[in-house]
C-alpha cells in the first residue's frame, strides 16, 4: 500500500511542488481546497498536465482550516500517514490589514488541525510550515534554530503561535511533529503579489510592452531567497527522520530588493531605474530589515542543502514569466510553471 499524505494549501506554490514530489515518490496524495466559484488552479494544473505522474493517486477535498469539524471528518476519512500544514494567509503586508483573519487561519488553523489528528486518534507525522518572519527584529546574524523570535507583523505572530503549538503537541502527546523554518523561497509558481514575482513579471511585461511602471516599497530590505522546488524536498526529509525536530531551510546568503531588480531587469536588457516608483502604501508599519539563515543543522541531519542560488533563481523566474506572457499571447495553455 502506498503511503497516504494530507496537504493543506495544496493549491499554493509549496503545496503544488510538494504534491508533485510525493506523487513521484509513489504516495497517495490528498489535498484540501477551499470551495470557490472558479476551479482554475494553475499550479495544480501544471502538476496534472504531467503524463509521467500517477495522477489517479491525487485526490482533492473541500475543506478549510477555519472549520474544525470538517477537518476532523477529513482526517478521519483519509487516515494519513503524513500531514503537511502549508495553508495560511501568507502575505505579510496583507496581515496588517486583516490581522484577525490572518490569526484565525494561520495560528488557530494549526491548532484545529492538530486537534483533529488527536481527536481521530491517529499518529501521522506532522509538518508545520514555519517562517523566517518569526525572527523579525533579528537577535542574531545569521539566524539558527536557537535564535529567539521577535515577530514584527500579525502574520509572523500567528506563525510563532503555530510553531510553539507544534512543539507543544510533540512534547505533550508524543506526536512526530516538525517545524520547517523556511526562509523566503520563490519560483515561477510564486503568487504575483509577492515582491520577487512582482518584479520578475513586471520586467517581462515591460520588456514586451505590456506594462509601463512598477510600484514598490522598501528597496533596502534584505532577504535570504531560495528555490521553492528544492525546499519541499527538505520538508519531506524532516518527516523521514526517527523523531520530530525543528529545522532552518535557507541559503545563508542575503540580498536586497534592489539586487533583485538589478538581476531581473538586467536579464531582459533594461535599467530598472527607468521604470520603478516608490509608493509608501507598500511600506510595512514595522519592517523586517535583514534575514539570513544558517541551514547547517538541516545539512548535517537531513542531508539537505540549497543548489539554486539568488541570481540563477531570479533569472529562472524572469525567463519563465517572459515565456508565460508569450504563451498567453499565442493562446497556448498556461502551464509554464
mmCIF file of C-alpha atoms in Angstrom:
data_model
loop_
_atom_site.group_PDB
_atom_site.id
_atom_site.type_symbol
_atom_site.label_atom_id
_atom_site.label_comp_id
_atom_site.label_asym_id
_atom_site.label_seq_id
_atom_site.Cartn_x
_atom_site.Cartn_y
_atom_site.Cartn_z
ATOM 1 C CA UNK A 1 0.000 0.000 0.000
ATOM 2 C CA UNK A 2 1.342 3.454 -0.832
ATOM 3 C CA UNK A 3 1.804 5.955 1.967
ATOM 4 C CA UNK A 4 -1.105 8.351 2.263
ATOM 5 C CA UNK A 5 -0.446 12.069 2.757
ATOM 6 C CA UNK A 6 -2.670 15.054 3.509
ATOM 7 C CA UNK A 7 -1.572 18.531 2.346
ATOM 8 C CA UNK A 8 -3.295 21.760 3.361
ATOM 9 C CA UNK A 9 -2.526 24.627 0.999
ATOM 10 C CA UNK A 10 -2.044 22.237 -1.903
ATOM 11 C CA UNK A 11 -3.040 24.906 -4.451
ATOM 12 C CA UNK A 12 -0.204 27.209 -3.365
ATOM 13 C CA UNK A 13 3.381 27.335 -4.573
ATOM 14 C CA UNK A 14 4.759 24.923 -1.972
ATOM 15 C CA UNK A 15 1.726 22.672 -1.985
ATOM 16 C CA UNK A 16 1.899 22.091 -5.732
ATOM 17 C CA UNK A 17 5.630 21.352 -5.678
ATOM 18 C CA UNK A 18 5.201 19.041 -2.688
ATOM 19 C CA UNK A 19 2.312 17.185 -4.321
ATOM 20 C CA UNK A 20 4.444 16.733 -7.427
ATOM 21 C CA UNK A 21 7.370 15.406 -5.387
ATOM 22 C CA UNK A 22 5.245 12.968 -3.385
ATOM 23 C CA UNK A 23 3.466 11.646 -6.471
ATOM 24 C CA UNK A 24 6.907 10.982 -7.949
ATOM 25 C CA UNK A 25 7.730 9.032 -4.791
ATOM 26 C CA UNK A 26 4.596 6.892 -5.114
ATOM 27 C CA UNK A 27 2.456 8.486 -2.397
ATOM 28 C CA UNK A 28 -1.321 8.675 -2.441
ATOM 29 C CA UNK A 29 -1.763 12.450 -2.185
ATOM 30 C CA UNK A 30 -4.816 14.126 -0.659
ATOM 31 C CA UNK A 31 -5.170 17.909 -0.677
ATOM 32 C CA UNK A 32 -7.602 20.286 0.989
ATOM 33 C CA UNK A 33 -9.007 23.057 -1.215
ATOM 34 C CA UNK A 34 -11.448 25.838 -0.374
ATOM 35 C CA UNK A 35 -14.735 25.955 -2.237
ATOM 36 C CA UNK A 36 -14.656 28.781 -4.774
ATOM 37 C CA UNK A 37 -16.753 29.781 -7.773
ATOM 38 C CA UNK A 38 -13.757 29.154 -10.039
ATOM 39 C CA UNK A 39 -11.971 25.822 -10.277
ATOM 40 C CA UNK A 40 -8.978 27.289 -12.095
ATOM 41 C CA UNK A 41 -5.886 26.221 -10.147
ATOM 42 C CA UNK A 42 -2.888 26.969 -12.386
ATOM 43 C CA UNK A 43 -0.254 25.461 -10.096
ATOM 44 C CA UNK A 44 -2.106 22.176 -9.767
ATOM 45 C CA UNK A 45 -2.989 22.285 -13.463
ATOM 46 C CA UNK A 46 0.737 22.268 -14.143
ATOM 47 C CA UNK A 47 1.126 19.166 -11.985
ATOM 48 C CA UNK A 48 -1.884 17.456 -13.557
ATOM 49 C CA UNK A 49 -0.552 18.122 -17.045
ATOM 50 C CA UNK A 50 2.362 15.744 -16.411
ATOM 51 C CA UNK A 51 1.666 12.443 -18.120
ATOM 52 C CA UNK A 52 4.510 10.723 -16.255
ATOM 53 C CA UNK A 53 2.806 11.046 -12.843
ATOM 54 C CA UNK A 54 0.238 8.653 -11.317
ATOM 55 C CA UNK A 55 -2.499 11.284 -11.313
ATOM 56 C CA UNK A 56 -5.103 8.758 -10.144
ATOM 57 C CA UNK A 57 -3.237 8.999 -6.825
ATOM 58 C CA UNK A 58 -4.102 12.710 -6.452
ATOM 59 C CA UNK A 59 -7.351 13.482 -4.613
ATOM 60 C CA UNK A 60 -8.795 16.897 -3.693
ATOM 61 C CA UNK A 61 -11.272 17.520 -0.860
ATOM 62 C CA UNK A 62 -13.207 20.657 0.015
ATOM 63 C CA UNK A 63 -12.275 21.998 3.428
ATOM 64 C CA UNK A 64 -10.915 24.951 5.364
ATOM 65 C CA UNK A 65 -8.625 25.478 8.355
ATOM 66 C CA UNK A 66 -11.391 27.676 9.789
ATOM 67 C CA UNK A 67 -13.697 24.617 10.035
ATOM 68 C CA UNK A 68 -12.563 22.352 12.858
ATOM 69 C CA UNK A 69 -15.403 19.861 12.471
ATOM 70 C CA UNK A 70 -14.700 19.498 8.780
ATOM 71 C CA UNK A 71 -11.023 18.858 9.497
ATOM 72 C CA UNK A 72 -11.929 16.066 11.943
ATOM 73 C CA UNK A 73 -14.109 14.406 9.299
ATOM 74 C CA UNK A 74 -11.426 14.704 6.604
ATOM 75 C CA UNK A 75 -8.610 13.422 8.786
ATOM 76 C CA UNK A 76 -10.810 10.508 9.890
ATOM 77 C CA UNK A 77 -11.746 9.692 6.296
ATOM 78 C CA UNK A 78 -8.254 9.953 4.820
ATOM 79 C CA UNK A 79 -6.266 8.450 7.737
ATOM 80 C CA UNK A 80 -2.989 9.986 6.520
ATOM 81 C CA UNK A 81 0.486 8.704 7.322
ATOM 82 C CA UNK A 82 1.912 12.205 6.904
ATOM 83 C CA UNK A 83 0.302 15.659 7.226
ATOM 84 C CA UNK A 84 1.825 18.850 5.814
ATOM 85 C CA UNK A 85 0.195 22.051 7.067
ATOM 86 C CA UNK A 86 1.076 24.608 4.395
ATOM 87 C CA UNK A 87 -2.173 26.616 4.324
ATOM 88 C CA UNK A 88 -2.134 30.180 5.659
ATOM 89 C CA UNK A 89 -2.939 33.787 4.949
ATOM 90 C CA UNK A 90 0.693 34.145 3.969
ATOM 91 C CA UNK A 91 1.108 37.715 2.759
ATOM 92 C CA UNK A 92 2.888 39.793 5.409
ATOM 93 C CA UNK A 93 1.646 43.217 4.277
ATOM 94 C CA UNK A 94 -1.943 41.965 3.991
ATOM 95 C CA UNK A 95 -1.758 40.642 7.562
ATOM 96 C CA UNK A 96 -1.626 44.232 8.828
ATOM 97 C CA UNK A 97 -4.908 44.923 7.024
ATOM 98 C CA UNK A 98 -6.562 41.625 8.048
ATOM 99 C CA UNK A 99 -4.953 40.658 11.370
ATOM 100 C CA UNK A 100 -7.930 38.779 12.811
ATOM 101 C CA UNK A 101 -8.429 36.670 9.686
ATOM 102 C CA UNK A 102 -4.685 36.004 9.479
ATOM 103 C CA UNK A 103 -4.631 34.835 13.090
ATOM 104 C CA UNK A 104 -7.699 32.631 12.686
ATOM 105 C CA UNK A 105 -6.321 30.773 9.675
ATOM 106 C CA UNK A 106 -2.577 30.829 10.269
ATOM 107 C CA UNK A 107 -2.499 30.350 14.062
ATOM 108 C CA UNK A 108 -5.794 28.835 15.200
ATOM 109 C CA UNK A 109 -5.998 26.804 11.994
ATOM 110 C CA UNK A 110 -2.841 24.969 13.030
ATOM 111 C CA UNK A 111 -4.394 24.078 16.407
ATOM 112 C CA UNK A 112 -7.594 22.931 14.699
ATOM 113 C CA UNK A 113 -5.605 20.550 12.504
ATOM 114 C CA UNK A 114 -3.522 19.239 15.410
ATOM 115 C CA UNK A 115 -6.689 18.698 17.431
ATOM 116 C CA UNK A 116 -8.345 16.923 14.507
ATOM 117 C CA UNK A 117 -5.427 14.484 14.439
ATOM 118 C CA UNK A 118 -5.702 13.957 18.204
ATOM 119 C CA UNK A 119 -9.497 13.579 18.128
ATOM 120 C CA UNK A 120 -9.366 10.938 15.403
ATOM 121 C CA UNK A 121 -6.734 9.070 17.413
ATOM 122 C CA UNK A 122 -4.155 8.516 14.674
ATOM 123 C CA UNK A 123 -0.427 9.219 14.835
ATOM 124 C CA UNK A 124 0.732 10.602 11.487
ATOM 125 C CA UNK A 125 3.964 12.508 11.051
ATOM 126 C CA UNK A 126 3.176 16.236 11.057
ATOM 127 C CA UNK A 127 4.914 19.126 9.318
ATOM 128 C CA UNK A 128 4.219 22.753 10.224
ATOM 129 C CA UNK A 129 5.212 25.465 7.762
ATOM 130 C CA UNK A 130 7.003 27.954 9.996
ATOM 131 C CA UNK A 131 8.601 31.125 8.671
ATOM 132 C CA UNK A 132 11.756 33.207 8.892
ATOM 133 C CA UNK A 133 9.440 36.183 9.504
ATOM 134 C CA UNK A 134 9.200 34.896 13.087
ATOM 135 C CA UNK A 135 12.717 36.261 13.687
ATOM 136 C CA UNK A 136 11.545 39.780 12.748
ATOM 137 C CA UNK A 137 13.768 42.186 14.641
ATOM 138 C CA UNK A 138 16.632 39.757 14.448
ATOM 139 C CA UNK A 139 18.572 38.957 17.612
ATOM 140 C CA UNK A 140 21.483 37.197 15.874
ATOM 141 C CA UNK A 141 23.037 37.022 12.409
ATOM 142 C CA UNK A 142 22.699 34.526 10.815
ATOM 143 C CA UNK A 143 19.528 33.059 12.309
ATOM 144 C CA UNK A 144 19.520 29.447 13.535
ATOM 145 C CA UNK A 145 17.045 27.137 15.258
ATOM 146 C CA UNK A 146 18.220 28.636 18.571
ATOM 147 C CA UNK A 147 17.737 32.323 17.654
ATOM 148 C CA UNK A 148 14.917 33.950 19.693
ATOM 149 C CA UNK A 149 11.836 35.091 17.806
ATOM 150 C CA UNK A 150 10.786 38.752 17.638
ATOM 151 C CA UNK A 151 7.830 38.861 15.216
ATOM 152 C CA UNK A 152 7.065 42.180 13.506
ATOM 153 C CA UNK A 153 3.703 41.521 11.814
ATOM 154 C CA UNK A 154 0.391 39.794 12.581
ATOM 155 C CA UNK A 155 1.457 37.081 10.128
ATOM 156 C CA UNK A 156 4.703 36.480 11.997
ATOM 157 C CA UNK A 157 2.909 36.469 15.365
ATOM 158 C CA UNK A 158 0.493 33.840 14.024
ATOM 159 C CA UNK A 159 3.376 31.738 12.743
ATOM 160 C CA UNK A 160 5.090 31.890 16.151
ATOM 161 C CA UNK A 161 1.888 30.529 17.689
ATOM 162 C CA UNK A 162 1.781 27.678 15.159
ATOM 163 C CA UNK A 163 5.447 26.920 15.804
ATOM 164 C CA UNK A 164 5.015 26.588 19.568
ATOM 165 C CA UNK A 165 1.743 24.681 19.200
ATOM 166 C CA UNK A 166 3.598 22.115 17.097
ATOM 167 C CA UNK A 167 6.374 21.838 19.698
ATOM 168 C CA UNK A 168 3.745 21.523 22.439
ATOM 169 C CA UNK A 169 1.895 18.671 20.726
ATOM 170 C CA UNK A 170 5.225 16.916 20.144
ATOM 171 C CA UNK A 171 6.133 17.190 23.808
ATOM 172 C CA UNK A 172 2.649 16.682 25.283
ATOM 173 C CA UNK A 173 1.247 13.913 23.093
ATOM 174 C CA UNK A 174 4.311 12.272 21.543
ATOM 175 C CA UNK A 175 3.327 13.395 18.035
ATOM 176 C CA UNK A 176 6.078 13.105 15.420
ATOM 177 C CA UNK A 177 5.870 16.814 14.652
ATOM 178 C CA UNK A 178 8.428 19.054 12.932
ATOM 179 C CA UNK A 179 8.696 22.762 12.190
ATOM 180 C CA UNK A 180 10.346 23.820 8.968
ATOM 181 C CA UNK A 181 11.578 27.379 9.498
ATOM 182 C CA UNK A 182 11.777 28.265 5.836
ATOM 183 C CA UNK A 183 13.385 31.470 4.697
ATOM 184 C CA UNK A 184 11.992 33.158 1.587
ATOM 185 C CA UNK A 185 11.597 30.605 -1.173
ATOM 186 C CA UNK A 186 10.487 31.584 -4.648
ATOM 187 C CA UNK A 187 9.718 30.103 -8.052
ATOM 188 C CA UNK A 188 7.699 30.713 -11.224
ATOM 189 C CA UNK A 189 4.726 29.438 -9.161
ATOM 190 C CA UNK A 190 5.061 32.258 -6.615
ATOM 191 C CA UNK A 191 1.982 34.450 -6.192
ATOM 192 C CA UNK A 192 2.042 37.644 -8.242
ATOM 193 C CA UNK A 193 1.697 39.922 -5.197
ATOM 194 C CA UNK A 194 4.942 38.690 -3.599
ATOM 195 C CA UNK A 195 7.830 41.018 -4.303
ATOM 196 C CA UNK A 196 10.147 38.705 -6.273
ATOM 197 C CA UNK A 197 7.378 37.534 -8.621
ATOM 198 C CA UNK A 198 6.026 41.062 -8.846
ATOM 199 C CA UNK A 199 9.466 42.155 -10.044
ATOM 200 C CA UNK A 200 10.142 39.309 -12.488
ATOM 201 C CA UNK A 201 6.672 39.548 -14.024
ATOM 202 C CA UNK A 202 6.955 43.332 -14.353
ATOM 203 C CA UNK A 203 10.366 43.042 -16.007
ATOM 204 C CA UNK A 204 8.937 40.610 -18.562
ATOM 205 C CA UNK A 205 5.818 42.711 -19.142
ATOM 206 C CA UNK A 206 7.776 45.943 -19.586
ATOM 207 C CA UNK A 207 10.168 44.184 -21.951
ATOM 208 C CA UNK A 208 7.193 43.048 -24.069
ATOM 209 C CA UNK A 209 5.467 46.451 -23.911
ATOM 210 C CA UNK A 210 2.577 45.310 -21.690
ATOM 211 C CA UNK A 211 3.377 47.402 -18.627
ATOM 212 C CA UNK A 212 4.922 50.841 -18.187
ATOM 213 C CA UNK A 213 5.749 51.283 -14.484
ATOM 214 C CA UNK A 214 6.335 49.200 -11.347
ATOM 215 C CA UNK A 215 5.487 50.480 -7.839
ATOM 216 C CA UNK A 216 7.378 49.063 -4.843
ATOM 217 C CA UNK A 217 8.032 49.895 -1.194
ATOM 218 C CA UNK A 218 11.271 49.492 0.769
ATOM 219 C CA UNK A 219 14.043 48.559 -1.667
ATOM 220 C CA UNK A 220 16.628 48.127 1.088
ATOM 221 C CA UNK A 221 15.028 45.110 2.821
ATOM 222 C CA UNK A 222 17.330 42.105 2.681
ATOM 223 C CA UNK A 223 16.159 38.520 2.482
ATOM 224 C CA UNK A 224 17.545 35.010 2.148
ATOM 225 C CA UNK A 225 15.973 33.762 -1.094
ATOM 226 C CA UNK A 226 15.991 30.123 -2.249
ATOM 227 C CA UNK A 227 14.153 27.914 -4.756
ATOM 228 C CA UNK A 228 10.828 26.528 -3.507
ATOM 229 C CA UNK A 229 11.128 23.325 -5.522
ATOM 230 C CA UNK A 230 14.227 22.410 -3.527
ATOM 231 C CA UNK A 231 12.717 23.415 -0.187
ATOM 232 C CA UNK A 232 9.803 20.944 -0.393
ATOM 233 C CA UNK A 233 12.394 18.164 -0.554
ATOM 234 C CA UNK A 234 13.607 19.401 2.835
ATOM 235 C CA UNK A 235 10.047 19.272 4.204
ATOM 236 C CA UNK A 236 9.727 15.640 3.167
ATOM 237 C CA UNK A 237 13.104 14.733 4.635
ATOM 238 C CA UNK A 238 12.066 16.120 8.027
ATOM 239 C CA UNK A 239 9.234 13.610 8.240
ATOM 240 C CA UNK A 240 11.510 10.692 7.338
ATOM 241 C CA UNK A 241 13.617 11.175 10.482
ATOM 242 C CA UNK A 242 13.236 8.908 13.549
ATOM 243 C CA UNK A 243 11.942 11.818 15.641
ATOM 244 C CA UNK A 244 10.316 15.175 15.018
ATOM 245 C CA UNK A 245 12.510 18.267 15.269
ATOM 246 C CA UNK A 246 12.830 21.851 14.033
ATOM 247 C CA UNK A 247 14.982 22.890 11.084
ATOM 248 C CA UNK A 248 16.002 26.058 9.258
ATOM 249 C CA UNK A 249 15.977 25.835 5.453
ATOM 250 C CA UNK A 250 17.856 28.732 3.869
ATOM 251 C CA UNK A 251 20.800 29.609 1.601
ATOM 252 C CA UNK A 252 22.968 31.512 4.130
ATOM 253 C CA UNK A 253 23.046 34.447 1.696
ATOM 254 C CA UNK A 254 21.156 37.738 1.915
ATOM 255 C CA UNK A 255 20.219 40.060 -0.940
ATOM 256 C CA UNK A 256 18.267 43.298 -1.163
ATOM 257 C CA UNK A 257 15.232 44.060 -3.274
ATOM 258 C CA UNK A 258 17.488 46.424 -5.249
ATOM 259 C CA UNK A 259 19.640 43.434 -6.173
ATOM 260 C CA UNK A 260 16.534 41.553 -7.268
ATOM 261 C CA UNK A 261 15.672 44.472 -9.562
ATOM 262 C CA UNK A 262 19.240 44.515 -10.919
ATOM 263 C CA UNK A 263 19.082 40.823 -11.875
ATOM 264 C CA UNK A 264 15.532 40.686 -13.264
ATOM 265 C CA UNK A 265 15.652 43.867 -15.345
ATOM 266 C CA UNK A 266 19.253 43.174 -16.375
ATOM 267 C CA UNK A 267 18.171 39.752 -17.652
ATOM 268 C CA UNK A 268 15.785 41.409 -20.141
ATOM 269 C CA UNK A 269 18.238 44.185 -21.013
ATOM 270 C CA UNK A 270 16.567 47.037 -19.117
ATOM 271 C CA UNK A 271 17.628 49.512 -16.422
ATOM 272 C CA UNK A 272 15.106 49.303 -13.594
ATOM 273 C CA UNK A 273 15.751 52.898 -12.504
ATOM 274 C CA UNK A 274 13.825 53.975 -15.609
ATOM 275 C CA UNK A 275 10.653 52.121 -14.588
ATOM 276 C CA UNK A 276 10.356 51.788 -10.794
ATOM 277 C CA UNK A 277 8.417 54.128 -8.495
ATOM 278 C CA UNK A 278 8.383 54.109 -4.685
ATOM 279 C CA UNK A 279 4.880 54.013 -3.215
ATOM 280 C CA UNK A 280 4.548 54.470 0.588
ATOM 281 C CA UNK A 281 1.483 52.209 0.669
ATOM 282 C CA UNK A 282 3.804 49.220 0.238
ATOM 283 C CA UNK A 283 5.786 50.001 3.381
ATOM 284 C CA UNK A 284 5.009 47.881 6.427
ATOM 285 C CA UNK A 285 4.121 49.538 9.759
ATOM 286 C CA UNK A 286 7.010 47.545 11.288
ATOM 287 C CA UNK A 287 9.746 46.485 8.878
ATOM 288 C CA UNK A 288 11.970 43.413 8.922
ATOM 289 C CA UNK A 289 15.275 44.701 7.582
ATOM 290 C CA UNK A 290 17.563 41.660 7.403
ATOM 291 C CA UNK A 291 17.034 37.900 7.241
ATOM 292 C CA UNK A 292 19.753 35.321 6.619
ATOM 293 C CA UNK A 293 19.509 31.693 7.678
ATOM 294 C CA UNK A 294 22.063 29.104 8.752
ATOM 295 C CA UNK A 295 20.983 25.727 7.324
ATOM 296 C CA UNK A 296 23.870 23.721 8.821
ATOM 297 C CA UNK A 297 21.573 21.589 11.027
ATOM 298 C CA UNK A 298 19.471 20.585 8.015
ATOM 299 C CA UNK A 299 22.624 19.763 6.079
ATOM 300 C CA UNK A 300 24.017 17.627 8.894
ATOM 301 C CA UNK A 301 20.840 15.775 9.918
ATOM 302 C CA UNK A 302 18.772 15.743 6.723
ATOM 303 C CA UNK A 303 21.496 15.832 4.077
ATOM 304 C CA UNK A 304 19.707 18.865 2.626
ATOM 305 C CA UNK A 305 21.279 21.945 1.106
ATOM 306 C CA UNK A 306 20.211 24.534 -1.497
ATOM 307 C CA UNK A 307 21.571 24.323 -5.030
ATOM 308 C CA UNK A 308 19.871 27.214 -6.856
ATOM 309 C CA UNK A 309 21.239 30.489 -5.556
ATOM 310 C CA UNK A 310 19.899 34.017 -5.846
ATOM 311 C CA UNK A 311 20.997 35.183 -9.313
ATOM 312 C CA UNK A 312 20.109 31.895 -11.004
ATOM 313 C CA UNK A 313 16.740 31.850 -9.233
ATOM 314 C CA UNK A 314 15.702 35.361 -10.291
ATOM 315 C CA UNK A 315 16.845 34.707 -13.865
ATOM 316 C CA UNK A 316 14.902 31.424 -13.893
ATOM 317 C CA UNK A 317 11.767 33.244 -12.753
ATOM 318 C CA UNK A 318 12.169 36.116 -15.214
ATOM 319 C CA UNK A 319 12.674 33.722 -18.111
ATOM 320 C CA UNK A 320 9.595 31.712 -17.066
ATOM 321 C CA UNK A 321 7.476 34.861 -16.854
ATOM 322 C CA UNK A 322 8.564 36.014 -20.289
ATOM 323 C CA UNK A 323 7.671 32.581 -21.667
ATOM 324 C CA UNK A 324 4.337 32.678 -19.831
ATOM 325 C CA UNK A 325 3.427 36.010 -21.418
ATOM 326 C CA UNK A 326 4.390 34.827 -24.886
ATOM 327 C CA UNK A 327 2.286 31.677 -24.413
ATOM 328 C CA UNK A 328 -0.669 33.802 -23.331
ATOM 329 C CA UNK A 329 -0.340 35.947 -26.430
ATOM 330 C CA UNK A 330 -0.195 32.846 -28.615
ATOM 331 C CA UNK A 331 -3.280 31.338 -26.976
ATOM 332 C CA UNK A 332 -1.373 28.359 -25.605
ATOM 333 C CA UNK A 333 -2.366 26.533 -22.386
ATOM 334 C CA UNK A 334 -0.860 28.407 -19.421
ATOM 335 C CA UNK A 335 1.236 25.666 -17.875
ATOM 336 C CA UNK A 336 4.594 27.442 -17.786
ATOM 337 C CA UNK A 337 5.126 26.665 -14.138
#
